[in-house]
Short mmCIF file of N, CA and C in Angstrom, two decimals:
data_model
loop_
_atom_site.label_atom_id
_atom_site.label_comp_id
_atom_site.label_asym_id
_atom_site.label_seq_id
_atom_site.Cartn_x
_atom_site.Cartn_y
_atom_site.Cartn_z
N UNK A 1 6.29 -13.58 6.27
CA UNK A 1 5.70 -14.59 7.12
C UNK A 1 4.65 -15.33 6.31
N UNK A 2 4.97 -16.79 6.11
CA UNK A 2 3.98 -17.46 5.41
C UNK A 2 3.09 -18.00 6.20
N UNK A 3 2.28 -18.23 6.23
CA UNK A 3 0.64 -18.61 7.20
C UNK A 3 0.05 -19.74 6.33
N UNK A 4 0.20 -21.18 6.56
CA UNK A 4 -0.35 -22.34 5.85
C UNK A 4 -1.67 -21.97 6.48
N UNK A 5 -2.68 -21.78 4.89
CA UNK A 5 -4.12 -22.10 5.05
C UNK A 5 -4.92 -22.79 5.84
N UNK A 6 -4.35 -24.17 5.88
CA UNK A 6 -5.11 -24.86 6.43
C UNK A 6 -4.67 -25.36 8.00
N UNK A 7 -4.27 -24.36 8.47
CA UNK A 7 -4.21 -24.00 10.44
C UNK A 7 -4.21 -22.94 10.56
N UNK A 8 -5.28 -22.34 9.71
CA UNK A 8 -6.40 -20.89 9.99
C UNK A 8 -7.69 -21.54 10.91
N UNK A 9 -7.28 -21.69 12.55
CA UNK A 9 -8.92 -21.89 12.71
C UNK A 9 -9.87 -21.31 12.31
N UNK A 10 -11.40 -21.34 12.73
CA UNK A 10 -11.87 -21.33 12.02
C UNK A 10 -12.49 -20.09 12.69
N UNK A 11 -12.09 -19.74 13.80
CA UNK A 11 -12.53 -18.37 14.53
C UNK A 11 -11.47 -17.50 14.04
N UNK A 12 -10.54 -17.84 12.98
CA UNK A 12 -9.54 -17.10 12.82
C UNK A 12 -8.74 -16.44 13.05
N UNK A 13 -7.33 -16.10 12.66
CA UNK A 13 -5.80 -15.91 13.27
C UNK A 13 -5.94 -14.42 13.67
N UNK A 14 -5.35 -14.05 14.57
CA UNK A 14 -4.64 -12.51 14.32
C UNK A 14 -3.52 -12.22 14.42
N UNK A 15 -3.00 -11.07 13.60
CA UNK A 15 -1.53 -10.90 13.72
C UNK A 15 -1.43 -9.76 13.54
N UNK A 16 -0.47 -9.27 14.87
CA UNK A 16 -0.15 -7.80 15.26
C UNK A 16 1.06 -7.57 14.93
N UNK A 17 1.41 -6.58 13.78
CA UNK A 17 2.54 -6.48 13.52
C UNK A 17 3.00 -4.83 13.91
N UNK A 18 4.52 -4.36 13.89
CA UNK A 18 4.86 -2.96 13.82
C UNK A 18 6.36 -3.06 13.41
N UNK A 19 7.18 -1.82 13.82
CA UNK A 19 8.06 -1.46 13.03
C UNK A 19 9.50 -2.81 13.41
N UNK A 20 9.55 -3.50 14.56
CA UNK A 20 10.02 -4.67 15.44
C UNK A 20 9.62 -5.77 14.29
N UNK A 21 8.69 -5.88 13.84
CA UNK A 21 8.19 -7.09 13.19
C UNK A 21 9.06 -7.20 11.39
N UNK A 22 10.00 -8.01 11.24
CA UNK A 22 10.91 -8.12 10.13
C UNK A 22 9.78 -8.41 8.89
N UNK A 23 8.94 -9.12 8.52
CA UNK A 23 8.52 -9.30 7.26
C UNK A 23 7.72 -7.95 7.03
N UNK A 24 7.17 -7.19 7.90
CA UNK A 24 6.04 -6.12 7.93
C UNK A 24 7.05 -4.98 7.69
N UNK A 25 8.22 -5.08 8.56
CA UNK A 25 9.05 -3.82 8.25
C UNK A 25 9.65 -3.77 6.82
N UNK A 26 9.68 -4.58 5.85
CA UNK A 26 10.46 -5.16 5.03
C UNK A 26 9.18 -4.68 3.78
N UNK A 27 8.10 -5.20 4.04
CA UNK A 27 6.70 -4.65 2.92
C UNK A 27 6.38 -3.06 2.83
N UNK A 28 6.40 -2.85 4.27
CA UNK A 28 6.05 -1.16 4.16
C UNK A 28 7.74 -0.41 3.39
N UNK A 29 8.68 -0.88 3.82
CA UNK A 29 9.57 -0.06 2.98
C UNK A 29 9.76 -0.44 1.69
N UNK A 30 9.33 -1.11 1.00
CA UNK A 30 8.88 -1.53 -0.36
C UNK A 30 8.05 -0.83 -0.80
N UNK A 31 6.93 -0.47 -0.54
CA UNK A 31 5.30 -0.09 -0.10
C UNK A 31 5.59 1.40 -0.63
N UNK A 32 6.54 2.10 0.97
CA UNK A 32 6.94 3.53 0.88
C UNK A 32 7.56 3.91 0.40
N UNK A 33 8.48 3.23 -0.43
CA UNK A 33 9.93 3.36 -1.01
C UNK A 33 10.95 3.72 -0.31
N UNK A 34 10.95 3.51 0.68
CA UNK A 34 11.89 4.02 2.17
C UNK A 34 11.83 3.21 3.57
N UNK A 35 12.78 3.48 3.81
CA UNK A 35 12.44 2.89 5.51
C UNK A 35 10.89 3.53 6.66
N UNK A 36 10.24 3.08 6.93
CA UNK A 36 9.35 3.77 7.72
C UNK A 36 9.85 4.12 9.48
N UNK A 37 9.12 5.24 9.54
CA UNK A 37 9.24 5.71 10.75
C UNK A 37 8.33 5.11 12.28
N UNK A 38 6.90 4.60 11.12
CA UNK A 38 6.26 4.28 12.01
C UNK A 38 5.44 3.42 11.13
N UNK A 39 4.94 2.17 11.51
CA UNK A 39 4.13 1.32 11.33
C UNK A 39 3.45 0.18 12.11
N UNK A 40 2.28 -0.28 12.20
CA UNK A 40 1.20 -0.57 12.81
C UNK A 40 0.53 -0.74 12.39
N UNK A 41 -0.09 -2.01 13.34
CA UNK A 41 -1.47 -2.77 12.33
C UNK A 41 -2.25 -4.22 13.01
N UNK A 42 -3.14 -4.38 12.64
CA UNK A 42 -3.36 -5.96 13.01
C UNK A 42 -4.25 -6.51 11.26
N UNK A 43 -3.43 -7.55 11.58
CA UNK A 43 -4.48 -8.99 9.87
C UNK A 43 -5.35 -9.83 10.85
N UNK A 44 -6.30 -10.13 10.50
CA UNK A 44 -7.16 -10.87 11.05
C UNK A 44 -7.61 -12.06 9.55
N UNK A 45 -6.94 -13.51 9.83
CA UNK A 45 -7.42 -14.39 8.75
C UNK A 45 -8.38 -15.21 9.24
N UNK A 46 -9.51 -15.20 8.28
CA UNK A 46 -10.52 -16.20 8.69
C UNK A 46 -10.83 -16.97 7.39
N UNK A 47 -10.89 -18.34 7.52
CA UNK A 47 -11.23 -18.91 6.33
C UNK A 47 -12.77 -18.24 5.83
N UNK A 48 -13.04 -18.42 4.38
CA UNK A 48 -14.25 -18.21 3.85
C UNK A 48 -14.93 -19.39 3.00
N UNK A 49 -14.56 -20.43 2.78
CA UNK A 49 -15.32 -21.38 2.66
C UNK A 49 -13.95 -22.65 2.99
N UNK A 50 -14.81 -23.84 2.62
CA UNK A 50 -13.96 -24.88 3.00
C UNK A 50 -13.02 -25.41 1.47
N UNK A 51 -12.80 -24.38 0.45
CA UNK A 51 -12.02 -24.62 -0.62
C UNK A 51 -11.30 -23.61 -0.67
N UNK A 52 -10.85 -23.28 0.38
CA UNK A 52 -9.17 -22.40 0.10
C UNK A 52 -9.02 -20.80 -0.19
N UNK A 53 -10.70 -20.69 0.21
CA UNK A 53 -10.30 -18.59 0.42
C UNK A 53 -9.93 -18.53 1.72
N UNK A 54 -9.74 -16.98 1.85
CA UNK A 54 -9.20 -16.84 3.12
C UNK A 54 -9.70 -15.20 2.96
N UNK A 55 -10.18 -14.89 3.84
CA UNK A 55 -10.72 -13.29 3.82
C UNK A 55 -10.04 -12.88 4.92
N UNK A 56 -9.31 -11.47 4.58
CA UNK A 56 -7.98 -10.84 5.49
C UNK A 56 -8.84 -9.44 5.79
N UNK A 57 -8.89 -9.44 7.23
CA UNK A 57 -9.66 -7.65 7.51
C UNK A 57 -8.22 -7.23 8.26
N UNK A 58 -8.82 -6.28 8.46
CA UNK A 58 -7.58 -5.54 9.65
C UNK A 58 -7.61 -4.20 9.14
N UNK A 59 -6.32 -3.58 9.79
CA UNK A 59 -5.98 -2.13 9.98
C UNK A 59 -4.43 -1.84 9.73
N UNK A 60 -3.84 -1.40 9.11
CA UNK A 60 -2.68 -0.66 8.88
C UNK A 60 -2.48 0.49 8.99
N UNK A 61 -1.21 1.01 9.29
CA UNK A 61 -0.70 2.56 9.32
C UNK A 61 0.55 2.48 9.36
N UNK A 62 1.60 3.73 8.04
CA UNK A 62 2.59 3.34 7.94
C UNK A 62 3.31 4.94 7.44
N UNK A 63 4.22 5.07 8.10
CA UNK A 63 4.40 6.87 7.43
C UNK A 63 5.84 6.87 7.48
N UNK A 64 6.71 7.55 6.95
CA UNK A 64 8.19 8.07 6.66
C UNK A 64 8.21 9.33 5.95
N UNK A 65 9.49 9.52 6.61
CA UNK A 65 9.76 11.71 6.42
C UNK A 65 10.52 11.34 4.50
N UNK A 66 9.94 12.47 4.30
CA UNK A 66 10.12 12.06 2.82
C UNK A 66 10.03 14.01 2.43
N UNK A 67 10.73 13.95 1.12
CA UNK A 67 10.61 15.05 0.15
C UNK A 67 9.23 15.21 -0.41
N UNK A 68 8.68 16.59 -0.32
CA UNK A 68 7.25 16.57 -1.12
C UNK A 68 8.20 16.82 -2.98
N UNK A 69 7.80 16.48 -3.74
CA UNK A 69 7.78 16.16 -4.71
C UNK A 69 7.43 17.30 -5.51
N UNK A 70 6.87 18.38 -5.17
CA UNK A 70 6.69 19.78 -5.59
C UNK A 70 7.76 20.98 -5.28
N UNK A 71 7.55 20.98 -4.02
CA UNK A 71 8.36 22.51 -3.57
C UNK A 71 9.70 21.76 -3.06
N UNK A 72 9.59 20.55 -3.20
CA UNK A 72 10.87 19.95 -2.05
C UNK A 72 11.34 20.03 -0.60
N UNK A 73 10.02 20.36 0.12
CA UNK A 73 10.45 20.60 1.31
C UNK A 73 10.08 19.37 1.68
N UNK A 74 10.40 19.61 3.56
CA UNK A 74 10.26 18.10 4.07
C UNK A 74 8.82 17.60 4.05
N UNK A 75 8.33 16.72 4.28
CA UNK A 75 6.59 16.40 4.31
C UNK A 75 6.51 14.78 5.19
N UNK A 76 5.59 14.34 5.58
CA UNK A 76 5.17 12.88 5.90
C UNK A 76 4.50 11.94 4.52
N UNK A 77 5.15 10.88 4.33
CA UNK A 77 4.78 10.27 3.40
C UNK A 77 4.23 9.22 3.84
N UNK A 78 2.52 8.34 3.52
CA UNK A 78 2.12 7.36 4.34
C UNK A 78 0.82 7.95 4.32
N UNK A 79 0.07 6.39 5.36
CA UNK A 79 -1.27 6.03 4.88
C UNK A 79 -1.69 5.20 5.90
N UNK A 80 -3.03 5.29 6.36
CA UNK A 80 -3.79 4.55 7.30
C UNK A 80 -4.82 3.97 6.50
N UNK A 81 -5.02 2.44 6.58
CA UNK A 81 -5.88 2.25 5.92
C UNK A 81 -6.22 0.56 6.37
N UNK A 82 -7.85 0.93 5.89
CA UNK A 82 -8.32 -0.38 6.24
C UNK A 82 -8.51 -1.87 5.25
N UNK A 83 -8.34 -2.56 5.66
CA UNK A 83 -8.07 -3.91 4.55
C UNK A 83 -8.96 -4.66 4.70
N UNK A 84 -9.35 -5.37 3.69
CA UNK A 84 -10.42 -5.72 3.52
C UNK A 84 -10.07 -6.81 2.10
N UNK A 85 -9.72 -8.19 2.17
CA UNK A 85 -8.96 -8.88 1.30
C UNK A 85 -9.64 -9.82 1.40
N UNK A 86 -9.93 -10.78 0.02
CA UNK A 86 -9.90 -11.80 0.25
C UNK A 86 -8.94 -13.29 -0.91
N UNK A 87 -8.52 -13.99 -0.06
CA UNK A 87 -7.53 -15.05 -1.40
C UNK A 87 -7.80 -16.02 -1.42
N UNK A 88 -7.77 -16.69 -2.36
CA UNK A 88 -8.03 -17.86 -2.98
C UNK A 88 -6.79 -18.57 -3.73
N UNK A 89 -6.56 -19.67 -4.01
CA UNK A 89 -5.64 -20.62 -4.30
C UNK A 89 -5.40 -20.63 -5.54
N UNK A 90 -4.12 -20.37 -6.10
CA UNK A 90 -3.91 -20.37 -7.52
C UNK A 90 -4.36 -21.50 -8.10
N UNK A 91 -4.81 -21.68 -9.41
CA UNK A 91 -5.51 -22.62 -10.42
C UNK A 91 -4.32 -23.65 -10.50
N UNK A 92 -5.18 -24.68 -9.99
CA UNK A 92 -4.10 -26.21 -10.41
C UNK A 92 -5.24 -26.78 -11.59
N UNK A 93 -4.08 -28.17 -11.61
CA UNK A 93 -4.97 -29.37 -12.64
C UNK A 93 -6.02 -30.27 -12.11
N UNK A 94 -6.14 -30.17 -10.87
CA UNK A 94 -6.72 -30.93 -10.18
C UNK A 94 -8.47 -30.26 -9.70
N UNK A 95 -9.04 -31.30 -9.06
CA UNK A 95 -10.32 -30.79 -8.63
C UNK A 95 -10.21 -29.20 -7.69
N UNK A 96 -9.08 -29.09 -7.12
CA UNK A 96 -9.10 -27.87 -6.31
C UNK A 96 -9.90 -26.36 -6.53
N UNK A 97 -9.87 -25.79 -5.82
CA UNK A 97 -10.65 -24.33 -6.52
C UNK A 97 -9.72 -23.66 -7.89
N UNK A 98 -11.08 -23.35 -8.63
CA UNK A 98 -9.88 -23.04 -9.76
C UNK A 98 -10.09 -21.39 -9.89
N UNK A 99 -10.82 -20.62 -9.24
CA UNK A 99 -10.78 -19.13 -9.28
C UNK A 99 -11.98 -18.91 -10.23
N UNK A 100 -12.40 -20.01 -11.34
CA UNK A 100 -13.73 -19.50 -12.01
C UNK A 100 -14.58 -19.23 -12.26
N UNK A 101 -15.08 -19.95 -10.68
CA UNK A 101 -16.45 -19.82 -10.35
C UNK A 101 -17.25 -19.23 -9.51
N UNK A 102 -16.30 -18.37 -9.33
CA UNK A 102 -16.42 -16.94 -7.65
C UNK A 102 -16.83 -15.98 -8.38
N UNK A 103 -18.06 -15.59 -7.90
CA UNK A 103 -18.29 -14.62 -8.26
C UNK A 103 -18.27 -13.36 -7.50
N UNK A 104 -17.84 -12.19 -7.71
CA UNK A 104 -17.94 -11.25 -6.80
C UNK A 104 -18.52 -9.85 -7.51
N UNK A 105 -19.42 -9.06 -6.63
CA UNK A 105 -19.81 -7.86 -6.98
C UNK A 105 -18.74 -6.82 -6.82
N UNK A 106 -19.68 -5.22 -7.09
CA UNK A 106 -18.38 -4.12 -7.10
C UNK A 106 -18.06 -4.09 -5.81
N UNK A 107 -19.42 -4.45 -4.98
CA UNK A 107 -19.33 -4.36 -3.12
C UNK A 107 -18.16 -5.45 -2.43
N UNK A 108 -17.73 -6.44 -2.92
CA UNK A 108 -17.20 -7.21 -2.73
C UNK A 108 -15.40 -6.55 -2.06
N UNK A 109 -15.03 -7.50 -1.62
CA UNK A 109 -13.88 -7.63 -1.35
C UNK A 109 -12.80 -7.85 -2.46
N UNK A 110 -11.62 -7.03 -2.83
CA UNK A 110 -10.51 -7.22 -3.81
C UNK A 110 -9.78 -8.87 -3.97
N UNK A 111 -9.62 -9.66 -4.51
CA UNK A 111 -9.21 -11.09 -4.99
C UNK A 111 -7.96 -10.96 -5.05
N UNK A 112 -7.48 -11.30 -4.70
CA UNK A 112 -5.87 -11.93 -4.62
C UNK A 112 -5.61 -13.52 -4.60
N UNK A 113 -4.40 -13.61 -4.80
CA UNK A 113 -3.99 -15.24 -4.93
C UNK A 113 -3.05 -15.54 -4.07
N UNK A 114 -3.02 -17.08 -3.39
CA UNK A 114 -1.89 -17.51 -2.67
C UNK A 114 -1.44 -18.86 -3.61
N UNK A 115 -0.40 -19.09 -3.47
CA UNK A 115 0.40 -20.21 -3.65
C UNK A 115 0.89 -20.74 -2.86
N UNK A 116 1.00 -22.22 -2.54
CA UNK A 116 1.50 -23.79 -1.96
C UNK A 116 1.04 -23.69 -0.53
N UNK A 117 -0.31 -23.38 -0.72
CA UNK A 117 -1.11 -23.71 0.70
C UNK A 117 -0.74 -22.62 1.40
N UNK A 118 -0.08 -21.53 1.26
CA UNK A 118 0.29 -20.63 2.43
C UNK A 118 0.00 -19.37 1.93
N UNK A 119 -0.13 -18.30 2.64
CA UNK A 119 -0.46 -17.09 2.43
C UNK A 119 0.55 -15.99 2.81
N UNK A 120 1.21 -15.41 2.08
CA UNK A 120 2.43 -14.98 2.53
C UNK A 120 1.79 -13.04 2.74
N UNK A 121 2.11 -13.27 4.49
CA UNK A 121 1.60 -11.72 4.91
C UNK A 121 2.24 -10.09 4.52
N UNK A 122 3.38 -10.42 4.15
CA UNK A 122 4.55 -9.95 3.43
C UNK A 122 3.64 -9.22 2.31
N UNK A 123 3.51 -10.20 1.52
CA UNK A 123 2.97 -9.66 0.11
C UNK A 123 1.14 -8.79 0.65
N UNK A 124 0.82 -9.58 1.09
CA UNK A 124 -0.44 -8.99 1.58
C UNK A 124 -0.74 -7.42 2.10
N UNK A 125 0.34 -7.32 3.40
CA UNK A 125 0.62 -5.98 3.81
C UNK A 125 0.91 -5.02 2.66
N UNK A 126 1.81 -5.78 2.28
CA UNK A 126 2.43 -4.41 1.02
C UNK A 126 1.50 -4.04 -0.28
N UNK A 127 0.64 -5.14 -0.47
CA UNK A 127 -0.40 -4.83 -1.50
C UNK A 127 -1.19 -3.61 -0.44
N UNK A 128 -1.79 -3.87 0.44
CA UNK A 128 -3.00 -3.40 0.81
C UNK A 128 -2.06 -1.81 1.28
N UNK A 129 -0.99 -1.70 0.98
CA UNK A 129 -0.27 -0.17 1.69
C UNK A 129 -0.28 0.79 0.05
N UNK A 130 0.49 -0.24 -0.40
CA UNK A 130 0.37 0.11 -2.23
C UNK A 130 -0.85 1.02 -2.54
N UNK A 131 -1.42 -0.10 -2.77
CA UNK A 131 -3.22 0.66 -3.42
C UNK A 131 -3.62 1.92 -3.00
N UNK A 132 -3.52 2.26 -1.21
CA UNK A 132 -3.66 3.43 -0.54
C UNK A 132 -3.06 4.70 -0.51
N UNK A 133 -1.67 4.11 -0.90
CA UNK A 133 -0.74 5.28 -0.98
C UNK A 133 -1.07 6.23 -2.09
N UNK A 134 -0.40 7.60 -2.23
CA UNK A 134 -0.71 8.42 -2.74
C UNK A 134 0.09 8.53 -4.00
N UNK A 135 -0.12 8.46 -5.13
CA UNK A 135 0.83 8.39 -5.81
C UNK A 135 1.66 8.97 -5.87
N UNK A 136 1.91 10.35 -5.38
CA UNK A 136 2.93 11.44 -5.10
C UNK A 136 2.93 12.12 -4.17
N UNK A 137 4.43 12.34 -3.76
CA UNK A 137 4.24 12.56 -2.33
C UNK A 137 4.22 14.23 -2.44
N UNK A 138 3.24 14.80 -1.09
CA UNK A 138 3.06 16.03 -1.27
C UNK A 138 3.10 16.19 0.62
N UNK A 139 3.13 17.50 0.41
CA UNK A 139 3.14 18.67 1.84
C UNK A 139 1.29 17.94 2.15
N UNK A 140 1.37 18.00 3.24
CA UNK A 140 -0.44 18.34 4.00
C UNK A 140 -1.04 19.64 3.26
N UNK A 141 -0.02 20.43 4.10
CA UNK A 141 -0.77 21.97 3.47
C UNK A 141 -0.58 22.58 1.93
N UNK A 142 -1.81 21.92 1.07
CA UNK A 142 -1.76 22.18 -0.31
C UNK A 142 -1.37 23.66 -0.71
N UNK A 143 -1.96 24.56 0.17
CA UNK A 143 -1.88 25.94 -0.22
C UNK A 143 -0.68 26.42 0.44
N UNK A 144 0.23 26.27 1.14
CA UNK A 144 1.37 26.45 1.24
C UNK A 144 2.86 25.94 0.58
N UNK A 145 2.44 24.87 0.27
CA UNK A 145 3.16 23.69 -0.85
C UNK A 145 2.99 24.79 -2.24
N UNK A 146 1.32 25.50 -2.73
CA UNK A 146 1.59 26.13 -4.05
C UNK A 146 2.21 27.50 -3.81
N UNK A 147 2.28 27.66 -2.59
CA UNK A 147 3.08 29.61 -2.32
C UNK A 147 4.84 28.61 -2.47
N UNK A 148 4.85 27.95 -1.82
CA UNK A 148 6.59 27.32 -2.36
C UNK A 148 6.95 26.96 -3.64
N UNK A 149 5.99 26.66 -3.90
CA UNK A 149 6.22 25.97 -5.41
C UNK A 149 5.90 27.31 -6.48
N UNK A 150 5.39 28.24 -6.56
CA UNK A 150 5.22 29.63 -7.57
C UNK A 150 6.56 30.47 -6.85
N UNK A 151 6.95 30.17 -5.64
CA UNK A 151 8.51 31.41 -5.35
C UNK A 151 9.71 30.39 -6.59
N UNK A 152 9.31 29.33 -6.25
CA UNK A 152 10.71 28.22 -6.94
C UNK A 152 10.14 28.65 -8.27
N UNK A 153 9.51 28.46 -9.23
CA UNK A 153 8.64 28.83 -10.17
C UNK A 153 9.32 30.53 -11.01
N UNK A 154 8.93 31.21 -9.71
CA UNK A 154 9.66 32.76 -10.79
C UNK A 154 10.78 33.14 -9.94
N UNK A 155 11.54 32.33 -9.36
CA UNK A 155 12.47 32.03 -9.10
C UNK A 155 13.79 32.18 -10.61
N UNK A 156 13.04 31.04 -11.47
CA UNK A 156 13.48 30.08 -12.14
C UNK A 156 13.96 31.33 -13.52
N UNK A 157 15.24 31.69 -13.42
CA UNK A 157 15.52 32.94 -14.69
C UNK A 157 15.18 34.35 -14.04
N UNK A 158 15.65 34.66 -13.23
CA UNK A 158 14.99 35.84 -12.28
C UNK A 158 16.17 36.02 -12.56
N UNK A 159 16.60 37.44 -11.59
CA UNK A 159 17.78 38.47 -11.98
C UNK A 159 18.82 38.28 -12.84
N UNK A 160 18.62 37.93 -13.85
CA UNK A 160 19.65 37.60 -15.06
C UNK A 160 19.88 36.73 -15.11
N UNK A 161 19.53 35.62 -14.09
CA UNK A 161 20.43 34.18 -14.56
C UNK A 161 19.33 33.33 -15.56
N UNK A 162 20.12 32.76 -16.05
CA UNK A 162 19.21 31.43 -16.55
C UNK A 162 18.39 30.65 -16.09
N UNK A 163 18.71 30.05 -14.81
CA UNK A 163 17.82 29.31 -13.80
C UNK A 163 18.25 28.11 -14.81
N UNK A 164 17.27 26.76 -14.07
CA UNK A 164 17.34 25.79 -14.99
C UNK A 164 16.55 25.52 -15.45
N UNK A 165 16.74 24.88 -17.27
CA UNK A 165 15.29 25.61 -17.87
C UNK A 165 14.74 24.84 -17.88
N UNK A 166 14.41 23.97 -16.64
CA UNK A 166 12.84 23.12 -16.63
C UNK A 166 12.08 24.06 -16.18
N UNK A 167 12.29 24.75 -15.05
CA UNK A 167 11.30 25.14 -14.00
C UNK A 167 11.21 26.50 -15.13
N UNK A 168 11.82 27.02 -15.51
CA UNK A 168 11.89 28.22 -16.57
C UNK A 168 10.64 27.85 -17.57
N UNK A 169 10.60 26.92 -18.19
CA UNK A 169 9.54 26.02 -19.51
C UNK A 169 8.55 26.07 -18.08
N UNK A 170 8.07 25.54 -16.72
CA UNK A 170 7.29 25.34 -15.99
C UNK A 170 6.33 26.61 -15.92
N UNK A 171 7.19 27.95 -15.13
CA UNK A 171 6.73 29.55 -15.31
C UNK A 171 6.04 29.56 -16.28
N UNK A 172 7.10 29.65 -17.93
CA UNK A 172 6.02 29.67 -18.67
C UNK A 172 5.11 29.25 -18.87
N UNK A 173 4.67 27.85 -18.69
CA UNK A 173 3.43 27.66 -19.22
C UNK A 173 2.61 28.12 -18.36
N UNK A 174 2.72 28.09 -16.84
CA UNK A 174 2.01 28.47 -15.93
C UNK A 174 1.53 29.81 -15.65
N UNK A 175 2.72 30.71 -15.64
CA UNK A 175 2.16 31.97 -15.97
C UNK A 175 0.95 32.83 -16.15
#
């Protein structure tokens, strides 16, 4: 969903999206690497000055049944998180904003860019799911995830077999 900048009033837009909503359903499974089970959220755009930022708050939440990545059992993969964006207009030749003269602290809001006057919510959602996510997907329960993961572990070359010798090289070093 592209959102032209400039019919952002100035009390600014909101937009409620969930798993019904095609561009939002389309970012989070990008996002999650999967289809989601559940997702939810609202963007709230309000302009930030009269040269073409646009500061995006809101709320997301987005989860799918997924493999933990350790023991391989089933787990929830996903993330609630709050957004806090702001964009500005890619650098033309012209007098327009050219991005060089913004300054922002560490407190500040993350910078992003839009192109041809519009702000595409698509890309937005899926950045702000990205960043949050976990880089690997794991069980909740850490200490039950490592009792699965040390049985698979000396598992690995147990009663005469070979096992396969990753998890075999794994034992060992772990051991």
């Amino acid at each position: 969903m592209r959102v032209p900048v400039n019919g952002i009033p100035t009390a600014g837009r909101v937009v409620e999206f969930g798993l019904h909503t095609p561009w939002a359903l389309e970012a989070a499974t990008v996002a999650l690497d999967g289809v989601p089970d559940a997702l939810s959220g609202t963007l709230t755009l309000t302009p930030a000055s009269d040269r073409g930022l646009v500061e995006v708050r809101g709320v997301a939440a987005s989860s799918r049944h997924a493999q933990c990545d350790r023991c391989g059992e089933p787990c929830e993969h996903g993330v609630h998180t709050e957004i806090a964006l702001l964009y500005a207009p890619e650098a033309r030749e012209d007098d327009t904003f050219d991005g060089g003269e913004l300054e922002l602290s560490a407190d500040d809001m993350d910078l992003g860019w839009y192109a041809g006057g519009a702000l595409d919510l698509a890309s937005v959602l899926g950045e702000a799911l990205a960043l949050e996510l976990p880089s690997r997907i794991g069980c909740a329960d850490e200490e039950e995830c490592d009792s699965r993961t040390a049985a698979l572990l000396s598992s690995a070359g147990s009663a005469g077999e070979p096992g396969h010798p990753g998890l075999a090289a794994l034992r060992d070093k772990f051991a």
